[in-house]
Amino acid sequence: MKAKTLSFIIMMGVLGNVLFAVSYYVGNIAPSIAFDFSLVAAYIAGFYGGPLIGFVSGLFVGVLPGIMFGPLGMSSWLGLFGLPLGKGLTGLTAGILARGLKIGRRPYSSLLTIPTVFLAYVPECLFTYAYFEYLMPYFLGTGGAYIFIIYILPKALVEITIMSFLIAALMGNYGFSNFVNKFFAKPYINPKLRTEKTV
């Protein structure tokens, strides 16, 4: 892995953890439940860097959330593994979908980003359900699907909605795309591509 790519992964990891820290303390809803916008970094990594970079960045993004919702929250040591893995899945899926749908290489890519952000969250959503319904009861004797359905899922849908528009705006921004592309020898996203069809 090249130094620039590694620095990008570290940068996304730091960004994700900073976003988590800010949203966690500003958007605290209840004990061990708070808004978490750290996935912004995993989405950026997946869309611009591809599945592998998205997955690895997602793992780094999940470090602080894993600590706060794990040992310092309700998930104990299990959160140290579960949360980074979940965020890694989102970064991985974002990369796969971005390549498959040719986001950044076709007209209206910014608009297509919005539903893609929702689709990319599906694997993490299913994993999180399994985490609360099966892993937590088995390893910790706590949890349950009701926690996910009542508290986690509604909060996550609000977060994903906000992030989908944010990511779409970033993908449509020439300056941002040009900056991120400098980290890759062969950039995938074409920042010169307009959102409207060319004649």
CSV table of N, CA and C in Angstrom, one decimal, residues 53-152:
chain,number,residue,atom,x,y,z
A,53,ILE,N,-10.1,0.1,0.7
A,53,ILE,CA,-9.8,1.3,1.4
A,53,ILE,C,-11.0,1.8,2.3
A,54,GLY,N,-12.2,1.6,1.8
A,54,GLY,CA,-13.4,1.9,2.5
A,54,GLY,C,-13.5,1.0,3.8
A,55,PHE,N,-13.2,-0.3,3.6
A,55,PHE,CA,-13.3,-1.2,4.7
A,55,PHE,C,-12.3,-0.9,5.8
A,56,VAL,N,-11.0,-0.7,5.4
A,56,VAL,CA,-10.0,-0.4,6.4
A,56,VAL,C,-10.2,0.9,7.1
A,57,SER,N,-10.6,1.9,6.3
A,57,SER,CA,-10.9,3.2,6.9
A,57,SER,C,-12.1,3.1,7.9
A,58,GLY,N,-13.1,2.3,7.5
A,58,GLY,CA,-14.2,2.1,8.4
A,58,GLY,C,-13.8,1.4,9.7
A,59,LEU,N,-12.8,0.5,9.7
A,59,LEU,CA,-12.3,-0.1,10.9
A,59,LEU,C,-11.7,0.9,11.8
A,60,PHE,N,-10.9,1.9,11.2
A,60,PHE,CA,-10.3,2.9,12.0
A,60,PHE,C,-11.4,3.9,12.5
A,61,VAL,N,-12.3,4.2,11.7
A,61,VAL,CA,-13.4,5.1,12.1
A,61,VAL,C,-14.2,4.6,13.3
A,62,GLY,N,-14.2,3.3,13.5
A,62,GLY,CA,-15.0,2.7,14.6
A,62,GLY,C,-14.3,2.6,15.9
A,63,VAL,N,-13.0,3.0,15.9
A,63,VAL,CA,-12.3,2.9,17.2
A,63,VAL,C,-12.9,3.6,18.4
A,64,LEU,N,-13.1,4.9,18.2
A,64,LEU,CA,-13.6,5.7,19.3
A,64,LEU,C,-15.1,5.3,19.6
A,65,PRO,N,-16.0,5.1,18.6
A,65,PRO,CA,-17.3,4.7,18.9
A,65,PRO,C,-17.3,3.3,19.6
A,66,GLY,N,-16.3,2.4,19.2
A,66,GLY,CA,-16.2,1.1,19.9
A,66,GLY,C,-15.9,1.3,21.4
A,67,ILE,N,-15.1,2.2,21.7
A,67,ILE,CA,-14.7,2.5,23.1
A,67,ILE,C,-15.8,3.1,23.9
A,68,MET,N,-16.5,4.1,23.3
A,68,MET,CA,-17.5,4.8,24.0
A,68,MET,C,-18.8,4.0,24.1
A,69,PHE,N,-19.2,3.2,23.1
A,69,PHE,CA,-20.4,2.4,23.2
A,69,PHE,C,-20.0,1.0,23.7
A,70,GLY,N,-18.7,0.7,23.8
A,70,GLY,CA,-18.3,-0.6,24.3
A,70,GLY,C,-18.0,-0.6,25.8
A,71,PRO,N,-16.7,-0.5,26.1
A,71,PRO,CA,-16.3,-0.5,27.6
A,71,PRO,C,-16.9,0.6,28.4
A,72,LEU,N,-17.1,1.8,27.7
A,72,LEU,CA,-17.7,2.9,28.4
A,72,LEU,C,-19.2,3.0,28.3
A,73,GLY,N,-19.8,2.0,27.5
A,73,GLY,CA,-21.2,2.0,27.3
A,73,GLY,C,-21.9,0.7,27.7
A,74,MET,N,-22.8,0.2,26.9
A,74,MET,CA,-23.5,-1.0,27.3
A,74,MET,C,-23.0,-2.3,26.7
A,75,SER,N,-22.0,-2.1,25.7
A,75,SER,CA,-21.5,-3.3,25.0
A,75,SER,C,-20.3,-3.9,25.5
A,76,SER,N,-19.7,-3.4,26.6
A,76,SER,CA,-18.5,-3.9,27.2
A,76,SER,C,-17.4,-4.2,26.1
A,77,TRP,N,-16.6,-5.2,26.3
A,77,TRP,CA,-15.5,-5.5,25.3
A,77,TRP,C,-16.0,-5.9,23.9
A,78,LEU,N,-17.2,-6.3,23.8
A,78,LEU,CA,-17.8,-6.7,22.5
A,78,LEU,C,-17.8,-5.5,21.5
A,79,GLY,N,-18.1,-4.3,22.1
A,79,GLY,CA,-18.2,-3.1,21.3
A,79,GLY,C,-16.9,-2.8,20.6
A,80,LEU,N,-15.7,-3.2,21.2
A,80,LEU,CA,-14.4,-2.9,20.6
A,80,LEU,C,-14.3,-3.6,19.2
A,81,PHE,N,-15.0,-4.7,19.0
A,81,PHE,CA,-14.9,-5.5,17.8
A,81,PHE,C,-16.2,-5.2,16.9
A,82,GLY,N,-17.3,-5.1,17.5
A,82,GLY,CA,-18.6,-5.0,16.8
A,82,GLY,C,-18.7,-3.6,16.0
A,83,LEU,N,-18.4,-2.5,16.7
A,83,LEU,CA,-18.6,-1.2,16.0
A,83,LEU,C,-17.6,-1.0,14.9
A,84,PRO,N,-16.3,-1.2,15.1
A,84,PRO,CA,-15.4,-1.1,13.9
A,84,PRO,C,-15.8,-2.0,12.8
A,85,LEU,N,-16.2,-3.2,13.0
A,85,LEU,CA,-16.6,-4.1,12.0
A,85,LEU,C,-17.8,-3.6,11.2
A,86,GLY,N,-18.8,-3.1,11.9
A,86,GLY,CA,-20.0,-2.6,11.3
A,86,GLY,C,-19.7,-1.4,10.4
A,87,LYS,N,-18.8,-0.5,10.9
A,87,LYS,CA,-18.4,0.7,10.0
A,87,LYS,C,-17.6,0.3,8.9
A,88,GLY,N,-16.7,-0.8,9.1
A,88,GLY,CA,-16.0,-1.3,8.0
A,88,GLY,C,-16.8,-1.9,6.9
A,89,LEU,N,-17.9,-2.5,7.3
A,89,LEU,CA,-18.9,-3.1,6.3
A,89,LEU,C,-19.5,-2.0,5.5
A,90,THR,N,-19.8,-0.8,6.1
A,90,THR,CA,-20.4,0.3,5.3
A,90,THR,C,-19.4,0.8,4.3
A,91,GLY,N,-18.1,1.0,4.8
A,91,GLY,CA,-17.1,1.5,3.8
A,91,GLY,C,-16.9,0.5,2.7
A,92,LEU,N,-16.9,-0.8,3.0
A,92,LEU,CA,-16.7,-1.8,2.0
A,92,LEU,C,-17.8,-1.8,1.0
A,93,THR,N,-19.1,-1.7,1.5
A,93,THR,CA,-20.2,-1.7,0.6
A,93,THR,C,-20.3,-0.5,-0.2
A,94,ALA,N,-20.0,0.7,0.4
A,94,ALA,CA,-20.0,2.0,-0.4
A,94,ALA,C,-19.0,1.9,-1.6
A,95,GLY,N,-17.8,1.3,-1.3
A,95,GLY,CA,-16.9,1.1,-2.4
A,95,GLY,C,-17.4,0.2,-3.5
A,96,ILE,N,-18.0,-0.9,-3.1
A,96,ILE,CA,-18.5,-1.9,-4.1
A,96,ILE,C,-19.6,-1.2,-4.9
A,97,LEU,N,-20.5,-0.5,-4.3
A,97,LEU,CA,-21.6,0.1,-5.0
A,97,LEU,C,-21.2,1.2,-5.9
A,98,ALA,N,-20.2,2.0,-5.4
A,98,ALA,CA,-19.7,3.1,-6.2
A,98,ALA,C,-19.1,2.6,-7.5
A,99,ARG,N,-18.3,1.5,-7.4
A,99,ARG,CA,-17.7,1.0,-8.6
A,99,ARG,C,-18.8,0.4,-9.5
A,100,GLY,N,-19.7,-0.4,-8.9
A,100,GLY,CA,-20.7,-1.0,-9.7
A,100,GLY,C,-21.7,0.0,-10.4
A,101,LEU,N,-22.0,1.0,-9.7
A,101,LEU,CA,-22.9,2.0,-10.3
A,101,LEU,C,-22.2,3.2,-11.0
A,102,LYS,N,-20.8,3.1,-11.0
A,102,LYS,CA,-20.0,4.0,-11.7
A,102,LYS,C,-20.2,5.5,-11.2
A,103,ILE,N,-20.4,5.6,-9.9
A,103,ILE,CA,-20.6,6.9,-9.3
A,103,ILE,C,-19.3,7.7,-9.5
A,104,GLY,N,-19.4,8.9,-10.0
A,104,GLY,CA,-18.2,9.8,-10.2
A,104,GLY,C,-17.8,9.6,-11.6
A,105,ARG,N,-18.4,8.7,-12.4
A,105,ARG,CA,-18.0,8.5,-13.8
A,105,ARG,C,-19.2,8.6,-14.8
A,106,ARG,N,-20.3,9.1,-14.2
A,106,ARG,CA,-21.5,9.2,-15.1
A,106,ARG,C,-22.3,10.5,-14.7
A,107,PRO,N,-23.1,11.0,-15.6
A,107,PRO,CA,-23.9,12.1,-15.2
A,107,PRO,C,-24.9,11.8,-14.0
A,108,TYR,N,-25.2,12.8,-13.3
A,108,TYR,CA,-26.1,12.8,-12.1
A,108,TYR,C,-25.5,11.9,-11.0
A,109,SER,N,-24.2,11.8,-11.0
A,109,SER,CA,-23.5,11.0,-9.9
A,109,SER,C,-23.9,11.5,-8.5
A,110,SER,N,-23.9,12.8,-8.4
A,110,SER,CA,-24.2,13.4,-7.1
A,110,SER,C,-25.6,12.9,-6.6
A,111,LEU,N,-26.6,13.0,-7.5
A,111,LEU,CA,-27.9,12.6,-7.1
A,111,LEU,C,-28.0,11.1,-6.8
A,112,LEU,N,-27.3,10.3,-7.6
A,112,LEU,CA,-27.3,8.8,-7.4
A,112,LEU,C,-26.6,8.5,-6.1
A,113,THR,N,-25.8,9.4,-5.6
A,113,THR,CA,-25.1,9.1,-4.3
A,113,THR,C,-26.1,9.0,-3.2
A,114,ILE,N,-27.2,9.7,-3.2
A,114,ILE,CA,-28.1,9.7,-2.1
A,114,ILE,C,-28.7,8.4,-1.8
A,115,PRO,N,-29.3,7.7,-2.8
A,115,PRO,CA,-29.8,6.3,-2.5
A,115,PRO,C,-28.7,5.3,-2.3
A,116,THR,N,-27.5,5.6,-2.9
A,116,THR,CA,-26.4,4.7,-2.7
A,116,THR,C,-25.9,4.7,-1.2
A,117,VAL,N,-26.0,5.8,-0.6
A,117,VAL,CA,-25.6,5.9,0.8
A,117,VAL,C,-26.5,5.0,1.7
A,118,PHE,N,-27.8,5.1,1.4
A,118,PHE,CA,-28.8,4.2,2.1
A,118,PHE,C,-28.5,2.8,1.9
A,119,LEU,N,-28.2,2.4,0.6
A,119,LEU,CA,-28.0,1.0,0.3
A,119,LEU,C,-26.7,0.5,0.9
A,120,ALA,N,-25.7,1.4,1.0
A,120,ALA,CA,-24.4,1.0,1.6
A,120,ALA,C,-24.5,0.7,3.1
A,121,TYR,N,-25.5,1.2,3.7
A,121,TYR,CA,-25.7,1.0,5.1
A,121,TYR,C,-26.4,-0.3,5.5
A,122,VAL,N,-27.1,-0.9,4.5
A,122,VAL,CA,-27.9,-2.1,4.7
A,122,VAL,C,-27.1,-3.2,5.4
A,123,PRO,N,-25.8,-3.6,4.9
A,123,PRO,CA,-25.1,-4.7,5.6
A,123,PRO,C,-24.8,-4.3,7.1
A,124,GLU,N,-24.4,-3.1,7.3
A,124,GLU,CA,-24.1,-2.7,8.7
A,124,GLU,C,-25.4,-2.8,9.5
A,125,CYS,N,-26.5,-2.4,8.9
A,125,CYS,CA,-27.8,-2.4,9.6
A,125,CYS,C,-28.2,-3.9,10.0
A,126,LEU,N,-28.0,-4.8,9.1
A,126,LEU,CA,-28.3,-6.2,9.4
A,126,LEU,C,-27.3,-6.7,10.4
A,127,PHE,N,-26.1,-6.3,10.3
A,127,PHE,CA,-25.1,-6.8,11.3
A,127,PHE,C,-25.4,-6.2,12.7
A,128,THR,N,-25.8,-5.0,12.7
A,128,THR,CA,-26.2,-4.4,14.0
A,128,THR,C,-27.4,-5.0,14.7
A,129,TYR,N,-28.3,-5.4,13.8
A,129,TYR,CA,-29.5,-6.2,14.4
A,129,TYR,C,-29.0,-7.5,15.0
A,130,ALA,N,-28.2,-8.2,14.2
A,130,ALA,CA,-27.7,-9.5,14.7
A,130,ALA,C,-26.8,-9.3,16.0
A,131,TYR,N,-26.1,-8.2,16.0
A,131,TYR,CA,-25.3,-7.8,17.2
A,131,TYR,C,-26.1,-7.7,18.4
A,132,PHE,N,-27.2,-7.0,18.3
A,132,PHE,CA,-28.1,-6.8,19.5
A,132,PHE,C,-28.9,-8.0,19.8
A,133,GLU,N,-29.4,-8.7,18.8
A,133,GLU,CA,-30.3,-9.8,19.0
A,133,GLU,C,-29.6,-11.1,19.4
A,134,TYR,N,-28.4,-11.3,18.9
A,134,TYR,CA,-27.7,-12.6,19.1
A,134,TYR,C,-26.4,-12.5,19.9
A,135,LEU,N,-25.5,-11.6,19.4
A,135,LEU,CA,-24.1,-11.5,20.0
A,135,LEU,C,-24.1,-11.0,21.4
A,136,MET,N,-24.8,-9.9,21.7
A,136,MET,CA,-24.9,-9.3,23.0
A,136,MET,C,-25.5,-10.3,24.0
A,137,PRO,N,-26.7,-10.9,23.7
A,137,PRO,CA,-27.3,-11.8,24.7
A,137,PRO,C,-26.4,-13.0,24.9
A,138,TYR,N,-25.7,-13.5,23.9
A,138,TYR,CA,-24.8,-14.7,24.0
A,138,TYR,C,-23.6,-14.4,24.8
A,139,PHE,N,-22.9,-13.3,24.5
A,139,PHE,CA,-21.6,-13.0,25.2
A,139,PHE,C,-21.8,-12.2,26.5
A,140,LEU,N,-22.8,-11.4,26.5
A,140,LEU,CA,-22.9,-10.4,27.6
A,140,LEU,C,-24.1,-10.6,28.5
A,141,GLY,N,-25.1,-11.4,28.0
A,141,GLY,CA,-26.3,-11.6,28.7
A,141,GLY,C,-27.3,-10.4,28.7
A,142,THR,N,-27.0,-9.4,27.8
A,142,THR,CA,-27.9,-8.2,27.7
A,142,THR,C,-28.2,-8.0,26.2
A,143,GLY,N,-28.8,-6.9,25.9
A,143,GLY,CA,-29.2,-6.6,24.5
A,143,GLY,C,-30.6,-7.0,24.2
A,144,GLY,N,-30.8,-7.3,22.9
A,144,GLY,CA,-32.1,-7.7,22.4
A,144,GLY,C,-32.5,-6.9,21.2
A,145,ALA,N,-33.3,-7.4,20.4
A,145,ALA,CA,-33.7,-6.7,19.1
A,145,ALA,C,-34.5,-5.5,19.4
A,146,TYR,N,-35.2,-5.4,20.5
A,146,TYR,CA,-36.0,-4.2,20.8
A,146,TYR,C,-35.2,-3.0,21.0
A,147,ILE,N,-33.9,-3.1,21.5
A,147,ILE,CA,-33.0,-2.0,21.6
A,147,ILE,C,-32.7,-1.4,20.3
A,148,PHE,N,-32.4,-2.4,19.4
A,148,PHE,CA,-32.1,-1.9,18.0
A,148,PHE,C,-33.3,-1.3,17.3
A,149,ILE,N,-34.4,-1.9,17.4
A,149,ILE,CA,-35.6,-1.4,16.7
A,149,ILE,C,-36.1,-0.1,17.3
A,150,ILE,N,-36.1,0.0,18.6
A,150,ILE,CA,-36.7,1.2,19.2
A,150,ILE,C,-35.7,2.4,19.2
A,151,TYR,N,-34.5,2.1,19.5
A,151,TYR,CA,-33.5,3.2,19.8
A,151,TYR,C,-32.5,3.4,18.6
A,152,ILE,N,-31.9,2.3,18.2
A,152,ILE,CA,-30.8,2.4,17.2
A,152,ILE,C,-31.2,2.7,15.8
